[in-house]
Coordinates of C-alpha atoms in Angstrom, one line a residue:
M1 CA 7.8 28.2 49.8
T2 CA 8.2 25.3 47.3
G3 CA 10.6 25.7 44.3
D4 CA 7.7 26.0 41.8
Q5 CA 6.4 29.0 44.0
T6 CA 9.8 30.8 43.9
R7 CA 10.0 30.8 40.1
S8 CA 8.7 33.6 37.9
P9 CA 5.6 33.3 36.0
A10 CA 7.7 33.3 32.8
A11 CA 9.7 30.5 34.0
R12 CA 6.9 28.4 34.9
L13 CA 5.4 29.0 31.4
A14 CA 8.6 28.2 29.9
A15 CA 8.8 24.7 31.9
W16 CA 5.3 23.9 30.6
M17 CA 5.9 24.7 27.1
A18 CA 9.1 22.3 27.2
A19 CA 7.1 19.7 28.7
L20 CA 4.2 20.2 26.2
A21 CA 6.8 20.1 23.3
A22 CA 8.5 16.8 24.6
L23 CA 4.9 15.2 24.9
L24 CA 4.2 16.4 21.4
S25 CA 7.3 15.2 20.1
L26 CA 7.0 11.6 21.7
T27 CA 3.2 11.5 20.2
L28 CA 4.7 12.2 16.8
L29 CA 7.5 9.9 17.0
F30 CA 5.0 7.1 18.3
G31 CA 2.5 8.1 15.3
W32 CA 5.3 7.6 13.0
F33 CA 6.4 4.4 14.4
E34 CA 2.8 3.0 14.1
A35 CA 2.5 4.1 10.5
R36 CA 5.8 2.5 9.7
R37 CA 4.6 -0.6 11.4
E38 CA 1.4 -0.6 9.3
H39 CA 3.0 0.3 6.1
P40 CA 6.8 -0.2 5.9
N41 CA 6.9 0.1 2.2
R42 CA 6.2 3.5 1.5
Q43 CA 7.8 4.9 -1.7
A44 CA 9.2 1.4 -2.5
M45 CA 11.3 1.9 -5.7
G46 CA 12.9 -1.3 -6.4
E47 CA 15.9 -1.5 -9.0
V48 CA 16.7 -2.5 -12.3
S49 CA 20.0 -4.1 -13.1
G50 CA 21.5 -6.4 -15.8
G51 CA 18.0 -7.5 -17.3
V52 CA 16.3 -7.8 -13.9
A53 CA 13.9 -5.7 -12.2
E54 CA 13.3 -6.3 -8.3
L55 CA 11.3 -4.9 -5.8
A56 CA 11.7 -6.0 -2.1
L57 CA 8.8 -5.6 0.4
K58 CA 8.6 -6.1 4.2
Q59 CA 5.5 -7.5 5.8
N60 CA 3.5 -5.2 7.9
H61 CA 2.7 -6.0 11.6
A62 CA -0.6 -7.9 10.5
G63 CA 1.5 -10.0 7.9
H64 CA 0.4 -8.3 4.6
Y65 CA 2.4 -6.6 2.0
L66 CA 1.5 -3.1 1.5
A67 CA 3.1 -1.0 -1.3
D68 CA 2.7 2.4 -2.9
G69 CA 2.1 2.4 -6.6
T70 CA -0.1 4.0 -9.3
I71 CA -3.2 3.5 -11.2
N72 CA -3.5 5.5 -14.5
G73 CA -0.8 7.9 -12.9
R74 CA -2.6 8.5 -9.5
A75 CA -0.9 7.3 -6.2
V76 CA -2.5 4.5 -4.5
T77 CA -1.4 1.9 -1.8
F78 CA -1.8 -1.7 -2.8
M79 CA -2.4 -4.7 -0.6
L80 CA -0.8 -7.8 -2.6
D81 CA -3.5 -10.4 -2.6
T82 CA -2.5 -13.8 -4.2
G83 CA -6.0 -14.9 -3.5
A84 CA -7.6 -12.3 -5.8
T85 CA -8.0 -13.2 -9.5
S86 CA -7.9 -9.5 -10.6
I87 CA -7.5 -6.1 -9.1
A88 CA -10.0 -4.8 -6.8
I89 CA -10.8 -1.2 -6.3
P90 CA -13.0 0.4 -3.5
A91 CA -15.9 2.5 -5.3
D92 CA -14.8 5.7 -3.8
L93 CA -11.4 5.5 -5.4
A94 CA -13.1 4.3 -8.5
R95 CA -14.9 7.5 -8.6
E96 CA -12.0 9.6 -7.9
L97 CA -10.0 7.9 -10.8
N98 CA -13.2 8.3 -13.1
L99 CA -13.4 4.7 -14.0
P100 CA -16.1 3.5 -16.0
R101 CA -18.4 0.7 -14.7
L102 CA -18.5 -1.5 -17.8
A103 CA -20.5 -4.5 -16.6
P104 CA -22.0 -5.8 -13.4
V105 CA -20.4 -8.8 -12.0
T106 CA -20.7 -11.2 -8.8
V107 CA -17.4 -11.7 -7.2
Q108 CA -16.3 -14.3 -4.4
T109 CA -14.6 -12.4 -1.6
A110 CA -13.4 -13.6 1.7
N111 CA -16.7 -12.3 3.1
G112 CA -18.9 -14.2 0.4
L113 CA -20.5 -13.3 -2.7
T114 CA -20.7 -9.6 -3.4
E115 CA -21.7 -7.6 -6.5
G116 CA -19.3 -5.2 -8.4
W117 CA -18.4 -3.8 -11.6
L118 CA -15.9 -4.6 -14.2
T119 CA -13.8 -1.8 -15.4
R120 CA -10.3 -1.5 -17.1
L121 CA -7.1 0.2 -16.2
D122 CA -4.8 1.8 -18.5
E123 CA -1.9 1.5 -16.3
V124 CA -0.7 0.0 -13.1
A125 CA 2.7 0.5 -11.7
L126 CA 4.3 -0.9 -8.6
G127 CA 7.9 0.0 -8.1
P128 CA 9.8 -1.1 -11.4
F129 CA 6.9 -2.9 -12.8
R130 CA 4.2 -1.6 -15.1
E131 CA 1.4 -3.3 -16.7
Y132 CA -1.0 -2.0 -19.3
D133 CA -4.8 -2.3 -20.1
L134 CA -5.8 -4.6 -17.1
R135 CA -9.3 -5.7 -15.9
A136 CA -10.4 -4.8 -12.6
V137 CA -13.3 -5.0 -10.4
I138 CA -14.8 -2.0 -8.5
Q139 CA -16.1 -3.3 -5.3
P140 CA -19.0 -0.9 -3.8
E141 CA -18.9 -2.6 -0.4
Y142 CA -14.9 -2.6 0.1
E143 CA -13.0 0.1 1.9
G144 CA -9.3 0.1 2.1
E145 CA -6.2 -0.4 -0.1
V146 CA -6.4 -1.4 -3.6
L147 CA -6.2 -5.5 -3.8
L148 CA -3.5 -6.1 -6.2
G149 CA -4.7 -9.5 -7.7
M150 CA -3.0 -12.0 -9.8
N151 CA -3.6 -10.6 -13.3
F152 CA -0.8 -8.2 -12.2
L153 CA 1.1 -10.5 -9.9
R154 CA 1.4 -13.4 -12.3
T155 CA 3.9 -11.6 -14.6
L156 CA 6.4 -11.6 -11.6
D157 CA 8.5 -14.2 -9.8
W158 CA 8.5 -14.0 -6.1
V159 CA 10.4 -15.4 -3.2
Q160 CA 9.4 -15.0 0.4
R161 CA 11.8 -15.3 3.3
D162 CA 12.0 -13.8 6.8
R163 CA 9.2 -11.4 6.3
T164 CA 10.3 -10.0 3.1
L165 CA 8.9 -10.6 -0.4
L166 CA 11.2 -10.3 -3.4
L167 CA 9.3 -9.6 -6.7
R168 CA 11.4 -10.0 -9.8
R169 CA 10.9 -9.8 -13.4
Y170 CA 13.5 -10.7 -16.1
T171 CA 13.6 -8.6 -19.2
S172 CA 13.8 -10.1 -22.6
E173 CA 17.6 -9.7 -22.6
N174 CA 18.0 -11.9 -19.6
T175 CA 15.5 -14.8 -19.8
R176 CA 15.5 -17.7 -17.5

């Protein structure tokens, strides 16, 4: 008789359960690692000190800067896009946010010309930074993160070094 045949059914079941638990743990750990690689800036808070607000973001594995923030108080994931003139929002998210379609617009994207709709956002927040009454474009053919364009980013100073982007804003008490 082999060693497995001499064990009781309960011992064999316990061994299988332990192996399954180890496999599940490894799967969850790998999933967490992959999610962290894709979006290393979940819940990026930043800090405000001495009249300076700062937020440091790490590049993801594809070289993009993703960060969680809010639009009109609802949590969203932003992809910082210095090539975008304004904020670009997928149509599905725009519907969830009940954003009005104010006027049709043709926009130039990385994939060419596409049709969209102008809208206004009451508040956009990223870490310690907030902007109010911003223009945005609802893009029906776009899926993914909200593209955080220059109409938000132009109010910030940025320094990129070693796969980290430091965003900074000086308050009126501490001007440059």
